[in-house]
Short mmCIF file of C-alpha atoms and ligand atoms in Angstrom, two decimals:
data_model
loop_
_atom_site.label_atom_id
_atom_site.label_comp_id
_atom_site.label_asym_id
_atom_site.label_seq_id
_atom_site.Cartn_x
_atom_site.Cartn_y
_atom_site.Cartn_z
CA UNK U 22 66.27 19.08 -130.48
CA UNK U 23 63.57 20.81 -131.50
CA UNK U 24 65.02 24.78 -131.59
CA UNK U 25 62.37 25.97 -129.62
CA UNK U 26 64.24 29.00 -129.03
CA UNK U 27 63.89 30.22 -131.99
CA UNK U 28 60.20 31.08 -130.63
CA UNK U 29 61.30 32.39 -127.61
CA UNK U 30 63.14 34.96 -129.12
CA UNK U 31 59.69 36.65 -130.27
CA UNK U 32 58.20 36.20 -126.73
CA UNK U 33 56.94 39.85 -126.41
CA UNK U 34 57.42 39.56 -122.43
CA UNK U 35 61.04 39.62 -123.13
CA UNK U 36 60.88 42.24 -125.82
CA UNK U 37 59.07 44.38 -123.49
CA UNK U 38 61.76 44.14 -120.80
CA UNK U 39 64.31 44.83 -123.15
CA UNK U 40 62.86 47.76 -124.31
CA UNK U 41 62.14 48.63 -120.31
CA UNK U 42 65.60 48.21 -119.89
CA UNK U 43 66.30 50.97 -123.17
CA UNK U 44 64.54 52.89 -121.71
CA UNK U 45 66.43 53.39 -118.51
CA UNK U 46 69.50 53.30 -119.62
CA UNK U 47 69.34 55.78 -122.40
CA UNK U 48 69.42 59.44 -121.57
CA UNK U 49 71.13 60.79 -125.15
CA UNK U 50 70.19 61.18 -128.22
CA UNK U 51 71.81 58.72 -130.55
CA UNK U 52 72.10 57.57 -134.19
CA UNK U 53 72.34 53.78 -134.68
CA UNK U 54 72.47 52.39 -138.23
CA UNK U 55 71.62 49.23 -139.09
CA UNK U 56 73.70 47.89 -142.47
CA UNK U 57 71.81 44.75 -143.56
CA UNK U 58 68.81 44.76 -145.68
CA UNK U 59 67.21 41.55 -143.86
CA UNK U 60 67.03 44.06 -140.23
CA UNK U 61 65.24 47.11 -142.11
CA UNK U 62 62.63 44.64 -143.26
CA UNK U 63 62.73 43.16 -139.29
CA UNK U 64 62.89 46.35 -138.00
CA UNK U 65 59.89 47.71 -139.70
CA UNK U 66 58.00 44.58 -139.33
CA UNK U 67 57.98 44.23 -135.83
CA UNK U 68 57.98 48.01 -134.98
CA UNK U 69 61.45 48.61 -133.46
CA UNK U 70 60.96 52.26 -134.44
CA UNK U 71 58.15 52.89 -132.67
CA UNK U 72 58.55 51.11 -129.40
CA UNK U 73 61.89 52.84 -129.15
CA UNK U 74 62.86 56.29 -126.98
CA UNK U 75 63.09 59.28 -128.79
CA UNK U 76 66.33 59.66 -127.95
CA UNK U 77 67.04 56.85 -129.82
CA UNK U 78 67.35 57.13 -134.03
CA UNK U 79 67.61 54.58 -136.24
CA UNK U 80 69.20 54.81 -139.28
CA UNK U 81 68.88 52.50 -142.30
CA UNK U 82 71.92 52.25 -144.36
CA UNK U 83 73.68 50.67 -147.72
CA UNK U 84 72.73 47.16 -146.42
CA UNK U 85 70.36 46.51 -149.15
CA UNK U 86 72.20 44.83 -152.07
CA UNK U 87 70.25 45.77 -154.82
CA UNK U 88 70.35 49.00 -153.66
CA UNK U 89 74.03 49.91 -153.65
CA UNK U 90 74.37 48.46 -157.07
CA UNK U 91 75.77 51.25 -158.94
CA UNK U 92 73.76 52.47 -162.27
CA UNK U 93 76.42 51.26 -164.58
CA UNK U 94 76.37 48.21 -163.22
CA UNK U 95 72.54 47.52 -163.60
CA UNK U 96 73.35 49.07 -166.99
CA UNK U 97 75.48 46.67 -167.97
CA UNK U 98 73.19 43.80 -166.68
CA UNK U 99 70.96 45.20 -169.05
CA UNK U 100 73.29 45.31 -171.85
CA UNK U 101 73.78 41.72 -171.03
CA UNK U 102 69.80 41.18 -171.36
CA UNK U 103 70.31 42.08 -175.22
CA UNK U 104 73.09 40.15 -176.35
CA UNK U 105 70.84 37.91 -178.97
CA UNK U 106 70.80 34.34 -176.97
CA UNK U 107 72.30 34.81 -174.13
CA UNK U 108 70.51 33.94 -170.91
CA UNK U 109 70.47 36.32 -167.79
CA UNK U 110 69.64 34.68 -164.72
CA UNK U 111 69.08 36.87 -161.90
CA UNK U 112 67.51 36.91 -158.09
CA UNK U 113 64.13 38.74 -158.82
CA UNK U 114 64.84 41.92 -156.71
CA UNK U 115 66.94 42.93 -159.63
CA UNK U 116 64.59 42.52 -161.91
CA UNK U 117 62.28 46.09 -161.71
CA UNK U 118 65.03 48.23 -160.94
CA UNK U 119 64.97 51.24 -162.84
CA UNK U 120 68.56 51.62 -165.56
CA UNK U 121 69.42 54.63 -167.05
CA UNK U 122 67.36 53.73 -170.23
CA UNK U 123 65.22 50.52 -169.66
CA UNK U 124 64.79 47.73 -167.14
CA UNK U 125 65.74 43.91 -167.48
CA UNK U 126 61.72 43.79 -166.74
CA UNK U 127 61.53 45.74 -169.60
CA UNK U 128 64.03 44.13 -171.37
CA UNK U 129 61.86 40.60 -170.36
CA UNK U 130 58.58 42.09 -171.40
CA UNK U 131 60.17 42.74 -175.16
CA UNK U 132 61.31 39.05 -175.41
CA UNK U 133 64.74 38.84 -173.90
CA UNK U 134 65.59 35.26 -172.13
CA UNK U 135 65.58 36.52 -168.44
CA UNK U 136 64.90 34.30 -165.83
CA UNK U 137 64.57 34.37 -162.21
CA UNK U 138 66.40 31.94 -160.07
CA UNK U 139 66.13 30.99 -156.35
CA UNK U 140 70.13 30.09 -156.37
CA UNK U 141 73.12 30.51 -158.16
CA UNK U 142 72.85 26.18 -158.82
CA UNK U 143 69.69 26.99 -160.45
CA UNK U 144 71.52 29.45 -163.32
CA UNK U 145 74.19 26.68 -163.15
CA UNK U 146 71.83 23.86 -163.86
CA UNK U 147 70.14 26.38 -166.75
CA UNK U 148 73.36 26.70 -168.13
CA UNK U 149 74.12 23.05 -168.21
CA UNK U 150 70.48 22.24 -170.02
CA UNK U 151 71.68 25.00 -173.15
CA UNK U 152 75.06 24.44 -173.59
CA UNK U 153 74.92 26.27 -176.89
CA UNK U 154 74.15 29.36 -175.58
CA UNK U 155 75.84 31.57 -172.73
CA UNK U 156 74.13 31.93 -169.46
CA UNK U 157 74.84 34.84 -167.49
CA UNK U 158 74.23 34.89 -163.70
CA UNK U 159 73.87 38.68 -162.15
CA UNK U 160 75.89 38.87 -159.41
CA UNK U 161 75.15 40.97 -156.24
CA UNK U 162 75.11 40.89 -152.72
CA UNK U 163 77.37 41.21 -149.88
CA UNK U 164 79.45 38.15 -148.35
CA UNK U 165 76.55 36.57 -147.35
CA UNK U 166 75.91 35.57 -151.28
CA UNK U 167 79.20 36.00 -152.96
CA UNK U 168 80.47 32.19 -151.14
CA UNK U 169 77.66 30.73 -152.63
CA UNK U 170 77.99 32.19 -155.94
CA UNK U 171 81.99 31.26 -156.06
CA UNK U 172 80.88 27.63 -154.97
CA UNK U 173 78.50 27.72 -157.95
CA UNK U 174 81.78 28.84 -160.31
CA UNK U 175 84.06 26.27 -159.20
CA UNK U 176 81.08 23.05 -159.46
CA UNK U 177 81.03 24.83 -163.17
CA UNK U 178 83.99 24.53 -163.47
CA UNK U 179 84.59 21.24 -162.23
CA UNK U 180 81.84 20.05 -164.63
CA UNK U 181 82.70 21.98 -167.04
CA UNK U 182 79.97 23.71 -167.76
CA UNK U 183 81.72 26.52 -169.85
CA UNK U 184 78.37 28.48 -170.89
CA UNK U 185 78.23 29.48 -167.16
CA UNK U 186 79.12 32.84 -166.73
CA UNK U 187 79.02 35.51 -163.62
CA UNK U 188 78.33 39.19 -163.52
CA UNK U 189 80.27 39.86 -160.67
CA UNK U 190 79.14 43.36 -158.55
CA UNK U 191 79.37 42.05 -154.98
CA UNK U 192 80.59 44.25 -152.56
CA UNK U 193 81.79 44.07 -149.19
CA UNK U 194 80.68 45.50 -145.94
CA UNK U 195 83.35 45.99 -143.58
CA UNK U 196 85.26 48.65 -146.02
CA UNK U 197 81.58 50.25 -146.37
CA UNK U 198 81.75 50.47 -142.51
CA UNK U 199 84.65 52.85 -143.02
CA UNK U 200 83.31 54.74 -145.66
CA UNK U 201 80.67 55.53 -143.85
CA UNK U 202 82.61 56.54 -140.43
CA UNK U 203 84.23 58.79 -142.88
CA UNK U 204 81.14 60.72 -144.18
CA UNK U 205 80.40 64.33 -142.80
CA UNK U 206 77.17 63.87 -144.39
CA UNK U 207 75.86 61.48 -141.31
CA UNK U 208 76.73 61.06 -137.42
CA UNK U 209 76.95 57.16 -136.40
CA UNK U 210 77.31 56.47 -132.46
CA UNK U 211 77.00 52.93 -133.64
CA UNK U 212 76.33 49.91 -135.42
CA UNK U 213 74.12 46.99 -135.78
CA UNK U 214 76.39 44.42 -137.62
CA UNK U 215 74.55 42.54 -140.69
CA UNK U 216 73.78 38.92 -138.78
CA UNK U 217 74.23 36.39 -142.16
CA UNK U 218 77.59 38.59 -143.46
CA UNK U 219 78.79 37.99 -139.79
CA UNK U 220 77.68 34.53 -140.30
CA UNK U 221 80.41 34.12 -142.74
CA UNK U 222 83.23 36.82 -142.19
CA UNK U 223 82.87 36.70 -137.86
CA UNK U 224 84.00 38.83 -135.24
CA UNK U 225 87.54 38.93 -136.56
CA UNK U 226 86.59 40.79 -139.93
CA UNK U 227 85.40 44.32 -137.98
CA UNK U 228 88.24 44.41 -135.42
CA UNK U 229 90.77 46.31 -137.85
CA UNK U 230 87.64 49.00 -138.50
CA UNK U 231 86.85 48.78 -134.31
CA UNK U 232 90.54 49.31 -133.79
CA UNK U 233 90.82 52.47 -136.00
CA UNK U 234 87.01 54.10 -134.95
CA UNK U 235 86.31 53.15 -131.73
CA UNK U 236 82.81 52.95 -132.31
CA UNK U 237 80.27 50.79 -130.33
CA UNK U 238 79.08 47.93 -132.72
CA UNK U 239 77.01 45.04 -131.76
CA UNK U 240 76.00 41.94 -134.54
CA UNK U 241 72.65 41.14 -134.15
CA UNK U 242 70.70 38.39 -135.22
CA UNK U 243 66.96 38.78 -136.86
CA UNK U 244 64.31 38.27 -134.39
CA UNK U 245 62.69 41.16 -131.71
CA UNK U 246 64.51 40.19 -128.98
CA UNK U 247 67.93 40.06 -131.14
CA UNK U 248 67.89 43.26 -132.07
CA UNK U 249 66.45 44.82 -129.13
CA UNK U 250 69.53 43.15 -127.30
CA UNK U 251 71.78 44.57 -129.61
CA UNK U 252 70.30 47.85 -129.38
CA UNK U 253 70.19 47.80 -125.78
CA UNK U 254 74.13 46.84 -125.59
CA UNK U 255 74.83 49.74 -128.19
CA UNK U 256 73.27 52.37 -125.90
CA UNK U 257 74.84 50.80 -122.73
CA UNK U 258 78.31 51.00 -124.58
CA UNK U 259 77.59 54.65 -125.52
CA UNK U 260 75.88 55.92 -122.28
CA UNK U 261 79.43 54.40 -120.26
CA UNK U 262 81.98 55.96 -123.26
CA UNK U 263 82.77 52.20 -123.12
CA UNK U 264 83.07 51.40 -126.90
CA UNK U 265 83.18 47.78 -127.66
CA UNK U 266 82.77 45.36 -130.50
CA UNK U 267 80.28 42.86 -129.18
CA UNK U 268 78.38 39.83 -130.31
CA UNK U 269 74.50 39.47 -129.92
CA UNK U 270 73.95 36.88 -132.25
CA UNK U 271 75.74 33.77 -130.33
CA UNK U 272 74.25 31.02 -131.95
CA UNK U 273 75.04 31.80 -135.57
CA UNK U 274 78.24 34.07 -135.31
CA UNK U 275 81.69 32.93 -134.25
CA UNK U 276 84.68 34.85 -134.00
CA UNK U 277 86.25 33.17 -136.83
CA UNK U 278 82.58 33.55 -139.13
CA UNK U 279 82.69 30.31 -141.34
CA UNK U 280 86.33 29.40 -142.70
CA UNK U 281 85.14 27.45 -145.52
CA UNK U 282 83.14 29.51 -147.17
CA UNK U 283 85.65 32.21 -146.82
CA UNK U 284 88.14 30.33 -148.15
CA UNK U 285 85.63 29.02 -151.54
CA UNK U 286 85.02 32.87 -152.06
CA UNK U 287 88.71 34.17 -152.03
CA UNK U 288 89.76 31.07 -154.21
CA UNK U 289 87.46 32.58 -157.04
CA UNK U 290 87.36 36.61 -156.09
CA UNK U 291 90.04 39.08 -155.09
CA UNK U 292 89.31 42.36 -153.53
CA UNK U 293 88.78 45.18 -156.31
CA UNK U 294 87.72 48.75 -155.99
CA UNK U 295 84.02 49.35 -156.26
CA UNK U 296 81.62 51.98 -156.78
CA UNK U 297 78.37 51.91 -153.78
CA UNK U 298 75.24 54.07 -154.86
CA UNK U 299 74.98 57.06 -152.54
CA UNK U 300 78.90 56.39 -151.18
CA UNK U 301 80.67 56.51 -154.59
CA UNK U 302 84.18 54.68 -154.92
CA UNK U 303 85.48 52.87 -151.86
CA UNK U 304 88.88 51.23 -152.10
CA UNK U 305 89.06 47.39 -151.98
CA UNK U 306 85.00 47.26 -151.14
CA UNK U 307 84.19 44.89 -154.29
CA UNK U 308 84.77 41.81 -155.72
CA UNK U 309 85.79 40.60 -159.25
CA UNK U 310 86.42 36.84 -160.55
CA UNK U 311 90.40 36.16 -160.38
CA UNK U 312 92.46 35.91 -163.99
CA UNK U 313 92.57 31.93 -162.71
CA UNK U 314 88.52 32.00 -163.18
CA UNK U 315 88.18 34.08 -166.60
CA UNK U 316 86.58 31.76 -168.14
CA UNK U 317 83.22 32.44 -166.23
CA UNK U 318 84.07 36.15 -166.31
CA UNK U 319 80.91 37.52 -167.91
CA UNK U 320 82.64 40.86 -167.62
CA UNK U 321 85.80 39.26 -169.93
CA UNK U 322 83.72 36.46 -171.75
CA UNK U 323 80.83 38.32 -172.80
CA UNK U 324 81.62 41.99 -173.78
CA UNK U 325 78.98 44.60 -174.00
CA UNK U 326 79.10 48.33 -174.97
CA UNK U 327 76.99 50.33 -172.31
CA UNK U 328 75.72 53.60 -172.84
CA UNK U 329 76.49 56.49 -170.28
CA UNK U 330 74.71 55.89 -167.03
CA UNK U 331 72.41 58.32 -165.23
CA UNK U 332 71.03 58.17 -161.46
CA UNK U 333 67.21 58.60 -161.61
CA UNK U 334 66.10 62.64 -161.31
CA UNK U 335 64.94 63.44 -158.37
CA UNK U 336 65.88 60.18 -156.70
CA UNK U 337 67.01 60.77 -153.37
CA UNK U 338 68.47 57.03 -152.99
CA UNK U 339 72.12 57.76 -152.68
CA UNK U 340 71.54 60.01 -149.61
CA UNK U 341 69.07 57.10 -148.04
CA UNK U 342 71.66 54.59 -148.36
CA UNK U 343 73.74 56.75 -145.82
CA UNK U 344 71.38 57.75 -143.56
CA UNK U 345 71.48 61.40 -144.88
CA UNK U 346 68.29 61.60 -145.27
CA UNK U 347 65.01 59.29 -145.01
CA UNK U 348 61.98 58.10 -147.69
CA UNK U 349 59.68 60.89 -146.58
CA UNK U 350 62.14 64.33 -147.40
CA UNK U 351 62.14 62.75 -151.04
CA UNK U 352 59.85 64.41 -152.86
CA UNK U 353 58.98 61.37 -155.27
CA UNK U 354 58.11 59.46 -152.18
CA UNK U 355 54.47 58.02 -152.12
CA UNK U 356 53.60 60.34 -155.47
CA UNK U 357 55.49 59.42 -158.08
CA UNK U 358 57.65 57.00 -157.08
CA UNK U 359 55.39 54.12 -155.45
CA UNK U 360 56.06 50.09 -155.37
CA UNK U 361 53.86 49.55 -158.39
CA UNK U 362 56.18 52.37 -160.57
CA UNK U 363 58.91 52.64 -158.32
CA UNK U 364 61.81 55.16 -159.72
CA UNK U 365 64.83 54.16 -157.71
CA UNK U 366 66.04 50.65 -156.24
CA UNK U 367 65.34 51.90 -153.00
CA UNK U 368 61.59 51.12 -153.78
CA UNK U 369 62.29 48.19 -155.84
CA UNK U 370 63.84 45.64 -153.35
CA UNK U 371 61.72 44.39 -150.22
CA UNK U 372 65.17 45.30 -148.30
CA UNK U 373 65.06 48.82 -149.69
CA UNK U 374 64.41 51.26 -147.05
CA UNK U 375 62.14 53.40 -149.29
CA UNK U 376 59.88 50.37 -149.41
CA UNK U 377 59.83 49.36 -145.90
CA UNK U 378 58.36 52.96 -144.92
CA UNK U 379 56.36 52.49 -147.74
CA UNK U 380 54.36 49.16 -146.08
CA UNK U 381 54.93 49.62 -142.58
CA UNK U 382 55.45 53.67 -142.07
CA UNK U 383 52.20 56.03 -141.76
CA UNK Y 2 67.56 37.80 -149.66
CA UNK Y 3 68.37 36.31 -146.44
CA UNK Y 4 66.13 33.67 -144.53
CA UNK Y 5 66.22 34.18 -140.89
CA UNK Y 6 64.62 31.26 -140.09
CA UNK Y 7 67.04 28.18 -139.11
CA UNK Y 8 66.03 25.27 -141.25
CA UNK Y 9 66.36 21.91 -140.48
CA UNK Y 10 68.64 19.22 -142.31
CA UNK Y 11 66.52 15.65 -143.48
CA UNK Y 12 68.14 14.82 -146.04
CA UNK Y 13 72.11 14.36 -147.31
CA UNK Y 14 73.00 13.30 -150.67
CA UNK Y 15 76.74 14.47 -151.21
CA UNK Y 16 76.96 18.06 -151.47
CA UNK Y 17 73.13 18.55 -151.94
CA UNK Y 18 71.08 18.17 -149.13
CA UNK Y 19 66.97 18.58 -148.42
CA UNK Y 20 65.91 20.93 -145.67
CA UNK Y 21 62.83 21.96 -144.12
CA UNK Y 22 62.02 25.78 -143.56
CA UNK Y 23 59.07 25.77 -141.60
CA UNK Y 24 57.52 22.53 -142.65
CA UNK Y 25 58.28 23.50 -146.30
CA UNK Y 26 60.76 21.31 -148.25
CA UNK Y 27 63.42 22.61 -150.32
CA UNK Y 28 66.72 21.67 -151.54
CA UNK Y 29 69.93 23.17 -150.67
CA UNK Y 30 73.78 22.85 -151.30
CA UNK Y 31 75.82 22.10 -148.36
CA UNK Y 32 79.13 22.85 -150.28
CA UNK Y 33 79.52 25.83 -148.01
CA UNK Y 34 79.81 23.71 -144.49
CA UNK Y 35 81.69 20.87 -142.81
CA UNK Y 36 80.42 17.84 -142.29
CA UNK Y 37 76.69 18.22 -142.48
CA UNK Y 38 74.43 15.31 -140.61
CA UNK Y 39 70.77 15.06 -140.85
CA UNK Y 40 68.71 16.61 -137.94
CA UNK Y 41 71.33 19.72 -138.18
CA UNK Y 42 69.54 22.76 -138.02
CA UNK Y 43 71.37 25.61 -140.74
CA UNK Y 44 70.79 28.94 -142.22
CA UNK Y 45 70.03 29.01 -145.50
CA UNK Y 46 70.81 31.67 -147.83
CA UNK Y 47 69.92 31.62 -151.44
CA UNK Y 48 69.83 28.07 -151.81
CA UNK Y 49 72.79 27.41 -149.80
CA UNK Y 50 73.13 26.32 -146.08
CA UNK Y 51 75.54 28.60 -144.78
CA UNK Y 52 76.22 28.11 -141.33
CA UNK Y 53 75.36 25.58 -138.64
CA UNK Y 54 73.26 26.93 -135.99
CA UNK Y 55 74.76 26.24 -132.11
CA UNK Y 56 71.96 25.09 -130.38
CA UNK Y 57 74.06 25.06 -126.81
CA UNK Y 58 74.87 28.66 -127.86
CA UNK Y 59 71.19 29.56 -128.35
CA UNK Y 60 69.87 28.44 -125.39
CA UNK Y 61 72.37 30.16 -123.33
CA UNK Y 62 72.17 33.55 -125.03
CA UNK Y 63 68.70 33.22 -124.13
CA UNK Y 64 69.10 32.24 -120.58
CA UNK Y 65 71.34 35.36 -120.45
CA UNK Y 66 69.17 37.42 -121.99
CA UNK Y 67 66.28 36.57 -119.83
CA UNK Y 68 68.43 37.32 -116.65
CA UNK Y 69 69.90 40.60 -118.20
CA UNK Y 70 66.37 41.45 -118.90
CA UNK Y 71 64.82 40.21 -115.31
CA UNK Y 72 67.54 41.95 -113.50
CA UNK Y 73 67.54 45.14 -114.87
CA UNK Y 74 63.81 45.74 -113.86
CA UNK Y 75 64.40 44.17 -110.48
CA UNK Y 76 67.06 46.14 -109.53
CA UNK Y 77 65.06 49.62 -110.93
CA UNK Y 78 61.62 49.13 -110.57
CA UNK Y 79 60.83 45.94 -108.17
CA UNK Y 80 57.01 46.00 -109.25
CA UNK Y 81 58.14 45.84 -113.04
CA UNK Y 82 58.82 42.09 -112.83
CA UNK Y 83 55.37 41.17 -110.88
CA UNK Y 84 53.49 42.74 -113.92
CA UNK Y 85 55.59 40.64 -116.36
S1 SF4 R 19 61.13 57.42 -152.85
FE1 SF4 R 19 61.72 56.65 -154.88
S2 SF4 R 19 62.65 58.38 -155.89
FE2 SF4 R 19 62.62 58.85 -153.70
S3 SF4 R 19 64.57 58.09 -152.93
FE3 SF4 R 19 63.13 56.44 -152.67
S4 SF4 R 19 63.40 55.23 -154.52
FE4 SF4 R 19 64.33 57.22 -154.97
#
């Protein structure tokens, strides 16, 4: 087997037909928003936007992780970043984003132990090489990451590895979905489902959402032709009033997602109420570590006093994440606020929409 | 975060496994799937394979999509398909 497909699925021939076929069907002007960091980055790349109709918008929204992490919680990362001897381990998009008063960049640059890991093993394996001090792993992400980060507490666990500690700030998309739906701020005619959350929670995990809003939504994997499809079934759905929740991302997503890695990640987490940058609270929408797993509850384990958090002026991030409004009616955009000295997370992350337009919008 | 390239299984030692990305070889935790063989192609996110990709599955989506695709400018525009 040698997965040639994967190629064929960037065979521009094909892309071109799907975008013929767009193009005929689609007669209305439409907002789609996309809800995964990985297809703003894809979309971009490849130039979805442009090779679209005009009657055709797409919208980015909270799918970037980093992003959505509310300023108290990168505050309290920080905080974390200044207990004398701890460790903070941490994926590196986190890194540069912009607290209310520092950065754990800055926080690194003044000689705190910060390091960036590939995996939440790696912080595990750090933790087991200093056992006398505690190692704190930043978590965030959406269900893609939180399985793999609940795997990483229960191998702690069973090697007990007690230095090994979690941050937890995941959150969790299909609740977002809602939130969203329920915004005045923003019109959605549909969805692009995140392909590697899918991956994990399948089909099953939107139909409640489907059931109540009736609005077209298609999961789509990562390549042109995947999200061209998708796109293309979205405005068929909408141009026939035939709302459906639909599957364009076969070979990865099931309608039962992957059961085992569900099941690792509610063993360790239980649903909690969270706060989303640029969406504010939304009931049930984050994780937290059960009572069962204190013991690698950075949150209970480590306690830190965090000053009161404030959103960056003049950041316009919170209304990007909802597809209220995009990179270039932000005043900062491209003047202050660049990728070198970027002032909210939106420019930080490579998933961040401000960034995308940044490198691939002129 | 996410890698949207499938990468390829050689390698099983327990729960850890070594997979190639693109001819690149990393390791990866395969705590997250059942039963994982050698010459299994996966999706790997941050450090972990995640889910098995179908290869069947592929290849008919594909198939599918090159029909939808071919039909819908056959039936509209008959010249389309001669230029593609
Ligand atoms: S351009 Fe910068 S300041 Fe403006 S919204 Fe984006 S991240 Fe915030």
């Amino acid at each position: 087997m040698t997965l040639q497909h994967q190629e064929e699925y960037r065979d521009p021939q094909l892309s071109r037909r799907l975008i013929d076929a767009i193009r005929r069907t689609s007669t209305r002007p439409i907002n789609l928003m996309e809800v995964c960091g990985t297809h703003t980055m894809s979309i971009f790349r490849h130039g979805i936007r442009d090779v679209l109709p005009d009657t055709i918008r797409l919208l980015s929204g909270p799918g970037c992780p980093v992003c959505v992490t509310a300023q108290p919680e990168i505050d309290t990362f920080i905080a974390y970043a200044r207990v004398d001897d701890a460790i903070v381990t941490t994926f590196g998009d986190l890194l540069r984003v912009p607290g209310t008063a520092s950065s754990l960049q800055k926080e690194k640059a003044a000689g705190r132990d910060i390091r960036i890991v590939y995996s939440a093993f790696d912080a595990l394996k750090i933790a087991q090489a200093n056992p006398d001090r505690q190692v704190v792993f930043l978590g965030v992400g959406f269900e893609t990451t939180a399985p793999t980060i609940a795997a990483s507490v229960l191998s702690a666990r069973e090697m007990n590895v007690t230095n090994f500690l979690v941050a937890c700030a995941h959150k969790t998309v299909p609740t977002a979905l809602e939130a969203l739906m329920q915004s005045d701020q923003v019109q959605i005619n549909g969805f692009l489902l995140p392909g590697h959350v899918s991956v994990i929670l399948g089909l099953q995990a939107y139909r409640p959402f489907f059931d109540q809003y009736q609005v077209p939504s298609v999961v789509a994997g990562f390549e042109p032709a995947d999200i061209l499809e998708a796109v293309r079934r979205l405005v068929e759905q909408i141009e026939q009033g035939a709302p459906r929740l639909d599957n364009a991302y076969g070979r990865a997503v099931g309608e039962d997602g992957n059961p085992k890695a569900r099941s690792v990640m509610a063993t360790v987490f239980e649903p909690v109420d969270a706060v989303f940058r640029g969406i504010g609270t939304i009931p049930g929408s984050g994780l937290r570590i059960r009572p069962a797993f204190a013991a690698h509850d950075a949150a209970i384990q480590l306690p830190v006093q965090v000053p009161e958090s404030r959103e960056p002026a003049g950041c316009a991030c919170g209304e990007i994440l909802i597809g209220a409004k995009t990179p270039p009616e932000c005043p900062l955009f491209r003047k202050a606020c660049t990728p070198e000295n970027p002032i909210g997370p939106c420019m930080v992350s490579s998933e961040g929409t401000c960034a995308a337009y940044y490198r691939f919008h002129h | 975060m996410c890698l949207a390239i499938p990468s390829k299984i050689i390698e099983v030692n327990d729960s850890m496994g070594v997979i190639d990305v693109a001819g690149v070889r990393r390791e990866a935790s395969l705590l997250l799937i059942e039963e994982p063989q050698v010459g299994d192609w996966v999706i790997v996110h941050a450090g972990f394979a995640i889910q098995k990709i179908d290869d069947d599955a592929a290849q008919e989506s594909l198939r599918y999509l090159r029909e939808a695709a071919q039909l819908l400018v056959d039936d509209d525009d008959p010249g389309a398909a001669a230029n593609g």
